[in-house]
Tab-separated table of C-alpha atoms in Angstrom:
chain	number	residue	atom	x	y	z
A	484	UNK	CA	42.395	-3.331	58.244
A	485	UNK	CA	39.590	-5.832	58.122
A	486	UNK	CA	40.200	-8.803	55.862
A	487	UNK	CA	38.093	-10.242	53.079
A	488	UNK	CA	34.706	-11.423	54.288
A	489	UNK	CA	32.395	-13.942	52.660
A	490	UNK	CA	28.808	-14.846	53.399
A	491	UNK	CA	27.358	-17.280	54.041
A	492	UNK	CA	30.082	-19.572	55.378
A	493	UNK	CA	28.104	-22.754	54.814
A	494	UNK	CA	25.276	-23.558	52.447
A	495	UNK	CA	23.306	-26.689	51.649
A	496	UNK	CA	21.232	-26.773	48.466
A	497	UNK	CA	19.571	-29.389	46.296
A	498	UNK	CA	20.152	-30.097	42.629
A	499	UNK	CA	18.459	-27.627	40.306
A	500	UNK	CA	18.401	-24.775	42.796
A	501	UNK	CA	20.429	-21.617	42.440
A	502	UNK	CA	22.704	-19.930	44.935
A	503	UNK	CA	24.244	-16.491	45.463
A	504	UNK	CA	27.463	-15.982	47.386
A	505	UNK	CA	28.760	-12.646	48.596
A	506	UNK	CA	32.249	-11.241	49.047
A	507	UNK	CA	33.418	-7.966	50.602
A	508	UNK	CA	37.028	-7.100	49.728
A	509	UNK	CA	39.674	-5.421	51.835
A	510	UNK	CA	39.067	-1.688	52.004
A	511	UNK	CA	40.744	0.014	49.045
A	512	UNK	CA	40.947	-3.144	46.950
A	513	UNK	CA	39.184	-2.843	43.617
A	514	UNK	CA	39.722	-6.324	42.196
A	515	UNK	CA	37.799	-9.399	43.325
A	516	UNK	CA	38.530	-12.866	41.988
A	517	UNK	CA	36.520	-16.023	42.584
A	518	UNK	CA	37.880	-19.557	42.811
A	519	UNK	CA	36.430	-23.020	43.222
A	520	UNK	CA	38.406	-25.483	45.337
A	521	UNK	CA	37.782	-29.216	45.277
A	522	UNK	CA	40.008	-32.080	46.482
A	523	UNK	CA	40.392	-33.448	42.966
A	524	UNK	CA	40.882	-30.283	40.922
A	525	UNK	CA	42.496	-27.975	43.437
A	526	UNK	CA	41.978	-24.236	43.146
A	527	UNK	CA	40.402	-23.231	39.849
A	528	UNK	CA	39.888	-19.669	38.688
A	529	UNK	CA	36.309	-18.674	37.947
A	530	UNK	CA	36.450	-14.954	37.112
A	531	UNK	CA	37.818	-11.601	38.143
A	532	UNK	CA	36.042	-8.286	38.488
A	533	UNK	CA	37.662	-4.878	38.525
A	534	UNK	CA	35.762	-1.601	38.710
A	535	UNK	CA	32.433	-3.381	38.148
A	536	UNK	CA	33.654	-5.077	34.947
A	537	UNK	CA	34.538	-8.699	34.395
A	538	UNK	CA	38.179	-8.515	33.422
A	539	UNK	CA	39.030	-12.190	33.099
A	540	UNK	CA	37.163	-15.479	33.029
A	541	UNK	CA	38.117	-19.100	33.595
A	542	UNK	CA	36.778	-22.208	31.901
A	543	UNK	CA	33.500	-22.683	33.707
A	544	UNK	CA	30.021	-23.052	32.177
A	545	UNK	CA	27.659	-20.135	31.891
A	546	UNK	CA	25.762	-21.325	34.978
A	547	UNK	CA	28.474	-19.559	36.924
A	548	UNK	CA	28.176	-15.804	36.839
A	549	UNK	CA	29.149	-12.846	38.931
A	550	UNK	CA	28.959	-9.139	39.334
A	551	UNK	CA	30.654	-6.357	41.196
A	552	UNK	CA	29.099	-3.305	42.751
A	553	UNK	CA	30.379	0.254	42.905
A	554	UNK	CA	31.693	-0.323	46.449
A	555	UNK	CA	33.773	-3.270	45.084
A	556	UNK	CA	31.643	-5.874	46.862
A	557	UNK	CA	31.028	-8.847	44.615
A	558	UNK	CA	28.481	-11.599	44.259
A	559	UNK	CA	28.726	-14.932	42.536
A	560	UNK	CA	25.700	-16.855	41.316
A	561	UNK	CA	25.417	-20.487	40.343
A	562	UNK	CA	22.189	-21.532	38.642
A	563	UNK	CA	20.777	-25.020	38.165
A	564	UNK	CA	23.071	-26.575	40.731
A	565	UNK	CA	24.670	-29.945	40.047
A	566	UNK	CA	26.175	-32.416	42.504
A	567	UNK	CA	29.630	-31.598	41.101
A	568	UNK	CA	29.263	-27.974	42.196
A	569	UNK	CA	29.853	-29.022	45.795
A	570	UNK	CA	33.060	-27.225	46.708
A	571	UNK	CA	34.689	-24.492	48.707
A	572	UNK	CA	34.171	-21.187	46.933
A	573	UNK	CA	36.824	-18.630	47.690
A	574	UNK	CA	37.045	-15.009	46.829
A	575	UNK	CA	40.247	-13.012	46.888
A	576	UNK	CA	40.815	-9.289	46.669
A	577	UNK	CA	43.731	-7.232	45.418
A	578	UNK	CA	44.489	-3.620	44.598
A	579	UNK	CA	44.109	-4.609	40.970
A	580	UNK	CA	46.009	-1.753	39.336
A	581	UNK	CA	48.563	-2.526	36.644
A	582	UNK	CA	51.935	-3.821	37.731
A	583	UNK	CA	52.777	-7.146	39.364
A	584	UNK	CA	52.873	-5.901	42.963
A	585	UNK	CA	49.270	-4.764	42.757
A	586	UNK	CA	48.073	-8.291	42.075
A	587	UNK	CA	48.861	-9.850	45.445
A	588	UNK	CA	45.608	-11.569	46.299
A	589	UNK	CA	44.232	-12.055	49.789
A	590	UNK	CA	41.626	-14.713	50.361
A	591	UNK	CA	38.450	-14.706	52.367
A	592	UNK	CA	37.434	-17.662	54.572
A	593	UNK	CA	35.335	-19.219	51.816
A	594	UNK	CA	31.804	-20.526	51.455
A	595	UNK	CA	31.382	-24.282	51.744
A	596	UNK	CA	28.609	-25.291	49.337
A	597	UNK	CA	27.079	-28.752	49.528
A	598	UNK	CA	24.675	-29.826	46.790
A	599	UNK	CA	22.422	-32.773	47.637
B	1016	UNK	CA	46.496	-24.287	29.034
B	1017	UNK	CA	48.920	-22.626	31.419
B	1018	UNK	CA	50.245	-25.182	33.874
B	1019	UNK	CA	51.690	-24.916	37.359
B	1020	UNK	CA	53.163	-28.156	38.641
B	1021	UNK	CA	54.019	-29.176	42.187
B	1022	UNK	CA	54.905	-32.461	43.796
B	1023	UNK	CA	51.874	-33.423	45.869
B	1024	UNK	CA	53.945	-34.977	48.649
B	1025	UNK	CA	53.585	-35.528	51.472
B	1026	UNK	CA	56.980	-34.067	52.213
B	1027	UNK	CA	58.052	-35.100	55.691
B	1028	UNK	CA	60.872	-33.268	57.479
B	1029	UNK	CA	62.001	-33.381	61.118
B	1030	UNK	CA	61.573	-30.354	63.330
B	1031	UNK	CA	64.431	-27.902	62.893
B	1032	UNK	CA	65.317	-29.063	59.365
B	1033	UNK	CA	64.999	-27.136	56.097
B	1034	UNK	CA	61.931	-27.894	54.010
B	1035	UNK	CA	62.313	-27.356	50.270
B	1036	UNK	CA	59.219	-26.979	48.112
B	1037	UNK	CA	59.381	-26.748	44.342
B	1038	UNK	CA	57.171	-25.505	41.538
B	1039	UNK	CA	57.465	-25.308	37.756
B	1040	UNK	CA	55.293	-23.271	35.395
B	1041	UNK	CA	54.669	-23.291	31.664
B	1042	UNK	CA	53.874	-19.662	30.786
B	1043	UNK	CA	57.134	-17.867	29.930
B	1044	UNK	CA	55.334	-14.530	30.084
B	1045	UNK	CA	54.506	-14.860	33.792
B	1046	UNK	CA	55.635	-11.924	35.883
B	1047	UNK	CA	54.428	-12.589	39.416
B	1048	UNK	CA	54.898	-15.634	41.620
B	1049	UNK	CA	53.360	-16.389	44.981
B	1050	UNK	CA	53.433	-18.970	47.723
B	1051	UNK	CA	50.342	-19.572	49.815
B	1052	UNK	CA	49.983	-21.720	52.910
B	1053	UNK	CA	46.711	-23.513	53.529
B	1054	UNK	CA	45.891	-25.275	56.762
B	1055	UNK	CA	43.285	-28.014	56.653
B	1056	UNK	CA	39.805	-26.500	56.613
B	1057	UNK	CA	41.114	-22.950	56.156
B	1058	UNK	CA	41.597	-20.623	53.211
B	1059	UNK	CA	44.974	-19.931	51.553
B	1060	UNK	CA	47.210	-17.375	53.249
B	1061	UNK	CA	49.796	-15.414	51.242
B	1062	UNK	CA	53.262	-15.955	52.710
B	1063	UNK	CA	55.675	-14.905	49.942
B	1064	UNK	CA	55.657	-13.067	46.647
B	1065	UNK	CA	58.561	-12.760	44.212
B	1066	UNK	CA	58.858	-10.868	40.952
B	1067	UNK	CA	62.497	-10.975	39.830
B	1068	UNK	CA	65.136	-13.653	39.473
B	1069	UNK	CA	67.054	-14.572	42.592
B	1070	UNK	CA	66.238	-15.021	46.248
B	1071	UNK	CA	63.869	-13.156	48.523
B	1072	UNK	CA	64.033	-13.760	52.258
B	1073	UNK	CA	61.384	-13.062	54.892
B	1074	UNK	CA	62.065	-14.487	58.323
B	1075	UNK	CA	62.373	-18.264	58.072
B	1076	UNK	CA	61.073	-18.253	54.485
B	1077	UNK	CA	63.126	-17.828	51.304
B	1078	UNK	CA	61.571	-17.769	47.854
B	1079	UNK	CA	63.762	-18.448	44.842
B	1080	UNK	CA	62.894	-17.636	41.238
B	1081	UNK	CA	64.615	-18.740	38.031
B	1082	UNK	CA	62.648	-17.484	35.027
B	1083	UNK	CA	64.977	-19.104	32.502
B	1084	UNK	CA	64.229	-22.503	33.995
B	1085	UNK	CA	60.604	-21.559	34.797
B	1086	UNK	CA	61.135	-22.673	38.358
B	1087	UNK	CA	60.087	-21.278	41.737
B	1088	UNK	CA	60.956	-22.701	45.109
B	1089	UNK	CA	60.245	-22.039	48.763
B	1090	UNK	CA	62.665	-22.869	51.542
B	1091	UNK	CA	61.495	-23.020	55.143
B	1092	UNK	CA	64.341	-22.922	57.631
B	1093	UNK	CA	64.087	-24.284	61.188
B	1094	UNK	CA	60.820	-26.032	60.309
B	1095	UNK	CA	58.253	-26.196	63.112
B	1096	UNK	CA	55.275	-28.548	63.555
B	1097	UNK	CA	53.077	-25.477	63.040
B	1098	UNK	CA	54.444	-25.267	59.475
B	1099	UNK	CA	52.600	-28.511	58.651
B	1100	UNK	CA	50.170	-27.466	55.938
B	1101	UNK	CA	49.637	-27.548	52.187
B	1102	UNK	CA	51.764	-25.053	50.272
B	1103	UNK	CA	50.321	-23.702	47.052
B	1104	UNK	CA	52.411	-22.184	44.284
B	1105	UNK	CA	50.584	-19.539	42.238
B	1106	UNK	CA	51.672	-17.861	39.029
B	1107	UNK	CA	50.081	-14.720	37.616
B	1108	UNK	CA	49.587	-15.444	33.934
B	1109	UNK	CA	48.069	-13.242	31.295
B	1110	UNK	CA	44.649	-14.437	30.194
B	1111	UNK	CA	42.384	-13.193	27.457
B	1112	UNK	CA	41.843	-9.763	28.919
B	1113	UNK	CA	43.699	-9.602	32.164
B	1114	UNK	CA	45.744	-11.539	34.637
B	1115	UNK	CA	44.627	-14.643	36.501
B	1116	UNK	CA	46.315	-16.604	39.219
B	1117	UNK	CA	47.006	-20.188	38.200
B	1118	UNK	CA	47.556	-22.474	41.159
B	1119	UNK	CA	49.421	-25.715	41.481
B	1120	UNK	CA	47.619	-28.476	43.367
B	1121	UNK	CA	49.859	-27.980	46.356
B	1122	UNK	CA	52.511	-29.844	48.304
B	1123	UNK	CA	51.565	-31.283	51.658
B	1124	UNK	CA	54.278	-30.634	54.257
B	1125	UNK	CA	54.500	-32.581	57.507
B	1126	UNK	CA	56.984	-31.454	60.142
B	1127	UNK	CA	57.530	-34.165	62.730
B	1128	UNK	CA	58.598	-33.327	66.319
């Protein structure tokens, strides 16, 4: 089975711009979660989508948004970029059904975003 | 705020020794516990999951869970230099409307030849 894929792998933007990141989950996985990883804060949960609905959300400002399509692919958007948004953005997919074993998450390679 | 705590390290062990990595969590309602390995410049890789009290072994790795003490550990036997990485403890905690993985900040492991 192919793993989780993310595009693009690297991105350079300037303050005030917006950016869209894409994630394709493992075939058969219906849940996609997004995380931000920085050296200081570690891995922080942004949000989770399951069957095209946002099921859970972390403590990030409204500039961070996402969506999920009917084929389970997901996009994340960050508007009005700030210098502090520079980070590795990771998506992870899981089966997503109820029950602990269905929540094993598998990560994609990440998108490295640099905001200048 | 649901917390997952790990010693940041670095934890240095000689090749062939047992590496012991520890993690504590604050949410008593947590049901699922995971260990991820992350090499520098790479994304986290799931290496162990554990759901019930006790030990779970997979090759050189053993995960241990004690829900009463809110404690999870990972033992790596016969440590190899290739095990040098950051190990992330993750706990599946119930959020407002679903489950979210809360991660510790990771323990850096260095296995010296």
